[in-house]
Every structure is written in structure tokens, then in C-alpha cells.
PDB file of C-alpha atoms in Angstrom:
ATOM      1  CA  MET A   1      11.144  14.743 -16.336  1.00 40.00           C
ATOM      2  CA  THR A   2       8.511  14.530 -13.614  1.00 44.00           C
ATOM      3  CA  ALA A   3       7.621  11.128 -12.224  1.00 42.00           C
ATOM      4  CA  SER A   4       3.948  11.442 -13.156  1.00 61.00           C
ATOM      5  CA  SER A   5       4.895  12.053 -16.796  1.00 93.00           C
ATOM      6  CA  ILE A   6       6.111   8.427 -17.088  1.00 97.00           C
ATOM      7  CA  TRP A   7       3.194   6.096 -17.780  1.00 98.00           C
ATOM      8  CA  LEU A   8       3.520   2.340 -17.428  1.00 98.00           C
ATOM      9  CA  LEU A   9       1.538   0.131 -19.810  1.00 98.00           C
ATOM     10  CA  PRO A  10       1.727  -3.470 -18.576  1.00 98.00           C
ATOM     11  CA  GLY A  11       0.813  -6.394 -20.761  1.00 97.00           C
ATOM     12  CA  TRP A  12      -1.619  -9.255 -20.365  1.00 97.00           C
ATOM     13  CA  GLN A  13      -2.289 -10.143 -16.702  1.00 96.00           C
ATOM     14  CA  ASN A  14      -0.649  -6.891 -15.506  1.00 97.00           C
ATOM     15  CA  SER A  15       2.859  -6.657 -14.023  1.00 96.00           C
ATOM     16  CA  ASP A  16       3.418  -8.525 -10.754  1.00 95.00           C
ATOM     17  CA  ALA A  17       5.416  -7.187  -7.782  1.00 95.00           C
ATOM     18  CA  PRO A  18       8.862  -8.435  -8.953  1.00 94.00           C
ATOM     19  CA  HIS A  19       8.330  -6.943 -12.444  1.00 96.00           C
ATOM     20  CA  TRP A  20      10.511  -3.917 -13.202  1.00 97.00           C
ATOM     21  CA  GLN A  21       7.377  -1.887 -14.092  1.00 97.00           C
ATOM     22  CA  SER A  22       5.983  -2.457 -10.600  1.00 97.00           C
ATOM     23  CA  ARG A  23       9.376  -1.599  -9.137  1.00 96.00           C
ATOM     24  CA  TRP A  24       9.485   1.640 -11.159  1.00 97.00           C
ATOM     25  CA  GLU A  25       6.032   2.545  -9.889  1.00 96.00           C
ATOM     26  CA  VAL A  26       7.272   2.155  -6.298  1.00 96.00           C
ATOM     27  CA  VAL A  27      10.791   3.555  -6.681  1.00 96.00           C
ATOM     28  CA  HIS A  28      10.166   6.398  -9.169  1.00 95.00           C
ATOM     29  CA  GLY A  29       6.457   7.130  -8.671  1.00 95.00           C
ATOM     30  CA  ASP A  30       5.613   6.327 -12.290  1.00 96.00           C
ATOM     31  CA  HIS A  31       1.916   6.117 -13.185  1.00 96.00           C
ATOM     32  CA  ARG A  32       0.390   2.743 -14.126  1.00 97.00           C
ATOM     33  CA  VAL A  33      -2.476   2.866 -16.607  1.00 97.00           C
ATOM     34  CA  GLU A  34      -5.001   0.495 -15.053  1.00 97.00           C
ATOM     35  CA  GLN A  35      -6.999  -1.548 -17.544  1.00 97.00           C
ATOM     36  CA  TYR A  36     -10.555  -2.734 -16.917  1.00 93.00           C
ATOM     37  CA  ASP A  37      -9.771  -6.391 -17.518  1.00 96.00           C
ATOM     38  CA  TRP A  38      -6.194  -7.675 -17.299  1.00 97.00           C
ATOM     39  CA  MET A  39      -7.169 -11.306 -17.930  1.00 96.00           C
ATOM     40  CA  ARG A  40      -9.313 -10.867 -21.070  1.00 96.00           C
ATOM     41  CA  PRO A  41      -7.809  -7.866 -22.826  1.00 97.00           C
ATOM     42  CA  LEU A  42      -9.954  -6.344 -25.547  1.00 97.00           C
ATOM     43  CA  ARG A  43      -8.001  -4.126 -27.918  1.00 97.00           C
ATOM     44  CA  GLY A  44     -10.758  -1.525 -28.248  1.00 97.00           C
ATOM     45  CA  ASP A  45     -11.252  -1.310 -24.481  1.00 97.00           C
ATOM     46  CA  TRP A  46      -7.531  -0.977 -23.816  1.00 98.00           C
ATOM     47  CA  GLN A  47      -7.165   1.702 -26.497  1.00 98.00           C
ATOM     48  CA  ALA A  48     -10.156   3.625 -25.102  1.00 98.00           C
ATOM     49  CA  ARG A  49      -8.703   3.487 -21.587  1.00 98.00           C
ATOM     50  CA  LEU A  50      -5.354   4.861 -22.776  1.00 98.00           C
ATOM     51  CA  GLU A  51      -7.113   7.569 -24.826  1.00 97.00           C
ATOM     52  CA  ASP A  52      -9.273   8.613 -21.843  1.00 97.00           C
ATOM     53  CA  GLU A  53      -6.281   8.913 -19.534  1.00 96.00           C
ATOM     54  CA  LEU A  54      -4.258  10.837 -22.110  1.00 96.00           C
ATOM     55  CA  LEU A  55      -7.082  13.284 -22.726  1.00 95.00           C
ATOM     56  CA  ALA A  56      -7.090  14.049 -18.996  1.00 94.00           C
ATOM     57  CA  ALA A  57      -3.292  14.446 -18.809  1.00 94.00           C
ATOM     58  CA  PRO A  58      -2.191  18.035 -18.182  1.00 90.00           C
ATOM     59  CA  ALA A  59       1.056  17.641 -20.142  1.00 91.00           C
ATOM     60  CA  PRO A  60       2.708  15.250 -22.598  1.00 94.00           C
ATOM     61  CA  VAL A  61       3.670  11.862 -21.171  1.00 97.00           C
ATOM     62  CA  THR A  62       6.189   9.149 -21.963  1.00 98.00           C
ATOM     63  CA  LEU A  63       4.819   5.647 -22.414  1.00 98.00           C
ATOM     64  CA  VAL A  64       6.760   2.689 -21.018  1.00 98.00           C
ATOM     65  CA  ALA A  65       5.138  -0.441 -22.401  1.00 98.00           C
ATOM     66  CA  HIS A  66       5.784  -4.130 -21.824  1.00 98.00           C
ATOM     67  CA  SER A  67       4.629  -7.060 -23.994  1.00 98.00           C
ATOM     68  CA  LEU A  68       0.978  -6.539 -24.987  1.00 98.00           C
ATOM     69  CA  GLY A  69       1.421  -2.921 -23.880  1.00 98.00           C
ATOM     70  CA  CYS A  70       3.741  -2.429 -26.889  1.00 98.00           C
ATOM     71  CA  ILE A  71       1.068  -3.744 -29.238  1.00 98.00           C
ATOM     72  CA  LEU A  72      -1.403  -1.397 -27.530  1.00 98.00           C
ATOM     73  CA  VAL A  73       0.824   1.621 -28.215  1.00 98.00           C
ATOM     74  CA  ALA A  74       0.983   0.822 -31.937  1.00 98.00           C
ATOM     75  CA  ALA A  75      -2.768   0.157 -32.184  1.00 98.00           C
ATOM     76  CA  TRP A  76      -3.679   3.287 -30.221  1.00 98.00           C
ATOM     77  CA  ALA A  77      -1.287   5.532 -32.182  1.00 98.00           C
ATOM     78  CA  SER A  78      -2.763   4.374 -35.498  1.00 98.00           C
ATOM     79  CA  HIS A  79      -6.251   5.638 -34.519  1.00 96.00           C
ATOM     80  CA  SER A  80      -5.819   8.495 -32.057  1.00 97.00           C
ATOM     81  CA  ARG A  81      -5.875  12.151 -33.002  1.00 96.00           C
ATOM     82  CA  HIS A  82      -4.068  12.923 -29.741  1.00 96.00           C
ATOM     83  CA  THR A  83      -0.649  11.374 -30.362  1.00 97.00           C
ATOM     84  CA  ALA A  84       0.974  14.760 -29.680  1.00 96.00           C
ATOM     85  CA  LYS A  85       0.229  14.075 -25.992  1.00 96.00           C
ATOM     86  CA  VAL A  86       2.948  11.397 -26.118  1.00 97.00           C
ATOM     87  CA  ARG A  87       6.503  12.627 -25.853  1.00 96.00           C
ATOM     88  CA  ALA A  88       8.198   9.261 -26.509  1.00 97.00           C
ATOM     89  CA  ALA A  89       7.799   5.526 -25.912  1.00 98.00           C
ATOM     90  CA  LEU A  90       9.998   2.820 -24.445  1.00 98.00           C
ATOM     91  CA  LEU A  91       8.736  -0.503 -25.822  1.00 98.00           C
ATOM     92  CA  VAL A  92       9.946  -3.628 -24.045  1.00 98.00           C
ATOM     93  CA  ALA A  93       9.560  -7.253 -25.167  1.00 98.00           C
ATOM     94  CA  PRO A  94       6.567  -7.040 -27.514  1.00 98.00           C
ATOM     95  CA  GLY A  95       4.607 -10.252 -27.782  1.00 97.00           C
ATOM     96  CA  ASP A  96       4.143 -11.713 -31.250  1.00 97.00           C
ATOM     97  CA  LEU A  97       0.340 -11.764 -31.292  1.00 96.00           C
ATOM     98  CA  GLU A  98       0.430 -13.062 -34.860  1.00 97.00           C
ATOM     99  CA  ARG A  99       1.824 -16.405 -33.657  1.00 96.00           C
ATOM    100  CA  ASP A 100      -0.891 -19.078 -33.598  1.00 96.00           C
ATOM    101  CA  ASP A 101      -0.452 -19.961 -29.907  1.00 95.00           C
ATOM    102  CA  LEU A 102      -0.552 -16.343 -28.716  1.00 96.00           C
ATOM    103  CA  ARG A 103      -3.373 -15.378 -31.068  1.00 94.00           C
ATOM    104  CA  GLN A 104      -5.441 -18.160 -29.462  1.00 95.00           C
ATOM    105  CA  MET A 105      -4.586 -17.041 -25.895  1.00 94.00           C
ATOM    106  CA  ILE A 106      -5.157 -13.333 -26.572  1.00 96.00           C
ATOM    107  CA  PRO A 107      -7.663 -13.051 -29.433  1.00 96.00           C
ATOM    108  CA  GLY A 108      -8.483  -9.830 -31.247  1.00 96.00           C
ATOM    109  CA  TRP A 109      -5.027  -8.264 -31.309  1.00 97.00           C
ATOM    110  CA  ALA A 110      -3.795  -9.626 -34.646  1.00 96.00           C
ATOM    111  CA  PRO A 111      -2.777  -8.370 -37.048  1.00 97.00           C
ATOM    112  CA  ILE A 112      -0.263  -6.191 -35.239  1.00 98.00           C
ATOM    113  CA  VAL A 113      -0.411  -2.572 -36.407  1.00 98.00           C
ATOM    114  CA  ARG A 114       2.830  -1.882 -38.311  1.00 97.00           C
ATOM    115  CA  GLN A 115       2.455   1.862 -38.867  1.00 97.00           C
ATOM    116  CA  LYS A 116       5.386   4.164 -37.996  1.00 98.00           C
ATOM    117  CA  LEU A 117       4.894   5.729 -34.578  1.00 98.00           C
ATOM    118  CA  PRO A 118       4.506   9.527 -34.592  1.00 98.00           C
ATOM    119  CA  PHE A 119       6.898   9.972 -31.640  1.00 97.00           C
ATOM    120  CA  PRO A 120      10.441   8.791 -30.848  1.00 97.00           C
ATOM    121  CA  SER A 121      10.752   5.279 -29.484  1.00 98.00           C
ATOM    122  CA  ILE A 122      13.175   2.572 -28.443  1.00 98.00           C
ATOM    123  CA  LEU A 123      12.282  -1.117 -28.619  1.00 98.00           C
ATOM    124  CA  ILE A 124      14.212  -3.453 -26.305  1.00 98.00           C
ATOM    125  CA  ALA A 125      14.060  -7.227 -26.753  1.00 98.00           C
ATOM    126  CA  ALA A 126      16.026 -10.248 -25.552  1.00 98.00           C
ATOM    127  CA  ASN A 127      17.378 -12.842 -27.956  1.00 97.00           C
ATOM    128  CA  ASP A 128      15.662 -15.644 -26.015  1.00 97.00           C
ATOM    129  CA  ASP A 129      12.165 -14.207 -25.474  1.00 97.00           C
ATOM    130  CA  PRO A 130       9.716 -17.149 -25.554  1.00 97.00           C
ATOM    131  CA  TYR A 131       6.891 -14.877 -26.774  1.00 97.00           C
ATOM    132  CA  CYS A 132       8.621 -13.193 -29.703  1.00 98.00           C
ATOM    133  CA  ALA A 133      11.632 -14.213 -31.781  1.00 97.00           C
ATOM    134  CA  GLN A 134      14.230 -11.469 -31.897  1.00 96.00           C
ATOM    135  CA  ASP A 135      14.022 -11.145 -35.688  1.00 97.00           C
ATOM    136  CA  ARG A 136      10.292 -10.379 -35.273  1.00 97.00           C
ATOM    137  CA  SER A 137      11.107  -7.792 -32.587  1.00 98.00           C
ATOM    138  CA  ARG A 138      13.660  -6.218 -34.925  1.00 98.00           C
ATOM    139  CA  GLN A 139      11.049  -6.083 -37.694  1.00 98.00           C
ATOM    140  CA  LEU A 140       8.504  -4.460 -35.370  1.00 98.00           C
ATOM    141  CA  ALA A 141      11.131  -1.880 -34.392  1.00 98.00           C
ATOM    142  CA  ALA A 142      11.801  -1.145 -38.068  1.00 98.00           C
ATOM    143  CA  ASP A 143       8.070  -0.902 -38.862  1.00 98.00           C
ATOM    144  CA  TRP A 144       7.402   1.388 -35.907  1.00 98.00           C
ATOM    145  CA  GLY A 145      10.478   3.553 -36.581  1.00 98.00           C
ATOM    146  CA  SER A 146      11.966   2.560 -33.225  1.00 98.00           C
ATOM    147  CA  ARG A 147      15.625   2.248 -32.360  1.00 97.00           C
ATOM    148  CA  PHE A 148      16.285  -1.423 -31.567  1.00 98.00           C
ATOM    149  CA  VAL A 149      18.279  -2.471 -28.482  1.00 98.00           C
ATOM    150  CA  ASP A 150      19.370  -6.095 -28.033  1.00 97.00           C
ATOM    151  CA  ALA A 151      18.970  -7.030 -24.359  1.00 97.00           C
ATOM    152  CA  GLY A 152      20.948 -10.264 -24.787  1.00 95.00           C
ATOM    153  CA  GLN A 153      19.698 -13.198 -22.715  1.00 96.00           C
ATOM    154  CA  GLY A 154      16.790 -12.050 -20.585  1.00 95.00           C
ATOM    155  CA  GLY A 155      13.713 -14.010 -21.562  1.00 95.00           C
ATOM    156  CA  HIS A 156      10.551 -11.920 -21.665  1.00 97.00           C
ATOM    157  CA  LEU A 157      12.192  -9.120 -19.629  1.00 96.00           C
ATOM    158  CA  ASN A 158       9.580  -9.515 -16.910  1.00 94.00           C
ATOM    159  CA  GLY A 159       9.488 -10.397 -13.209  1.00 91.00           C
ATOM    160  CA  GLU A 160      10.835 -13.881 -13.914  1.00 90.00           C
ATOM    161  CA  SER A 161      13.881 -12.344 -15.634  1.00 94.00           C
ATOM    162  CA  GLY A 162      15.224 -11.112 -12.290  1.00 90.00           C
ATOM    163  CA  LEU A 163      15.820  -7.544 -13.492  1.00 93.00           C
ATOM    164  CA  GLY A 164      14.872  -5.935 -10.166  1.00 91.00           C
ATOM    165  CA  ASP A 165      14.704  -2.149 -10.606  1.00 95.00           C
ATOM    166  CA  TRP A 166      16.278  -2.621 -14.074  1.00 96.00           C
ATOM    167  CA  PRO A 167      18.708   0.319 -14.101  1.00 95.00           C
ATOM    168  CA  GLU A 168      19.668  -0.397 -17.738  1.00 96.00           C
ATOM    169  CA  GLY A 169      16.049   0.115 -18.815  1.00 97.00           C
ATOM    170  CA  ARG A 170      15.859   3.367 -16.874  1.00 97.00           C
ATOM    171  CA  ARG A 171      19.131   4.514 -18.456  1.00 97.00           C
ATOM    172  CA  LEU A 172      17.666   3.878 -21.920  1.00 97.00           C
ATOM    173  CA  LEU A 173      14.477   5.724 -20.966  1.00 97.00           C
ATOM    174  CA  ASN A 174      16.513   8.732 -19.823  1.00 95.00           C
ATOM    175  CA  GLU A 175      18.571   8.566 -23.017  1.00 94.00           C
ATOM    176  CA  LEU A 176      15.367   8.559 -25.083  1.00 95.00           C
ATOM    177  CA  LEU A 177      14.038  11.588 -23.220  1.00 93.00           C
ATOM    178  CA  LYS A 178      17.312  13.508 -23.651  1.00 90.00           C
ATOM    179  CA  GLN A 179      17.123  12.902 -27.410  1.00 80.00           C
ATOM    180  CA  LYS A 180      13.612  14.352 -27.400  1.00 59.00           C
ATOM    181  CA  ASP A 181      14.646  17.564 -25.557  1.00 57.00           C
TER     182      ASP A 181
END
């Protein structure tokens, strides 16, 4: 696994410095897919950005998505003809964009695409995530064909969760990639 083959897909408002995705970018050299507008995410724009970057990728990549990034992976995979460029996906703390409050804050992303992903994936979610009830996360995992991992108490598994470099997440990523080999 080369560092540049791991692509980070942050959610709404990007991942701040204490977020494990930002730490992985620094510590492991993982590649962050930069979106045009982090504050007003448009599903079509975000999908096009991911598609453009993947088309330019010299080899298959592994997607590591957080929150809205998970919803992006599902939406992108349902429309792209280039899903073979994705080796696997680690999906962390998807937001429930079908909830009224979140649908109002981030319009245009509901309904969530529920199609099975065409590559192996693991979905990790805490049992106290304020943006998605764990039963909804479990259902998304089932719909997407992802292995579900219960992260216990951890909130939204973001910078505020105090995960630091999040070695458990990296261990699960490495486990996912070994399964794929």
C-alpha cells in the first residue's frame, strides 16, 4: 500500500487539524480530495470532483470517507463507470442526510443512495453519534454491503472525539486492504 493510494474524503466543512483524517494526511502522507466548496456542498459538484481525480489516478485507490464523504462515495459509485479504480472504502460516521435537521443544513443530498457498493468496504460508527443513530448506520452498512464495526462511545468520530492519529481506524483500514489482496 503506497501512501498516495489512500484518498481522504472529508465531510461538510472539511476536516480540521485535530481530525484523524488531517492527522493521517500529515503522518502517513495520504491524499485529501479537495472540494470546491466545503461550506455549501453540492452533490453533483462533489461527485464530479471525485470522478475527475480518479480518472487522473495512475492506479486504483482506497477511499477513506468521513460523514458526508460516506454519502458521496455511495452517490458517486451509483453513477460512475470507473468504480474499478477504487480498491476498497473505509466509511466512518456517515451523516443521516435524510433527517429533517440535516437535510435542511445540507440540502440536495437526500435521499441517500442505498445501492450495494461495487468494492469491499467497512463502515465504522459510534453508538452515540449525534448525526446518525447507530441503527441507521447499521442499515446503511447492510445496504452498501459493508462490514459494520461498532466504535462504542465516540460521538461523530471527528476532531472533537479526541481520536488523535486513530490507530484503531488505521488497523481496520489495513485489515480491509489485506482482505482485498
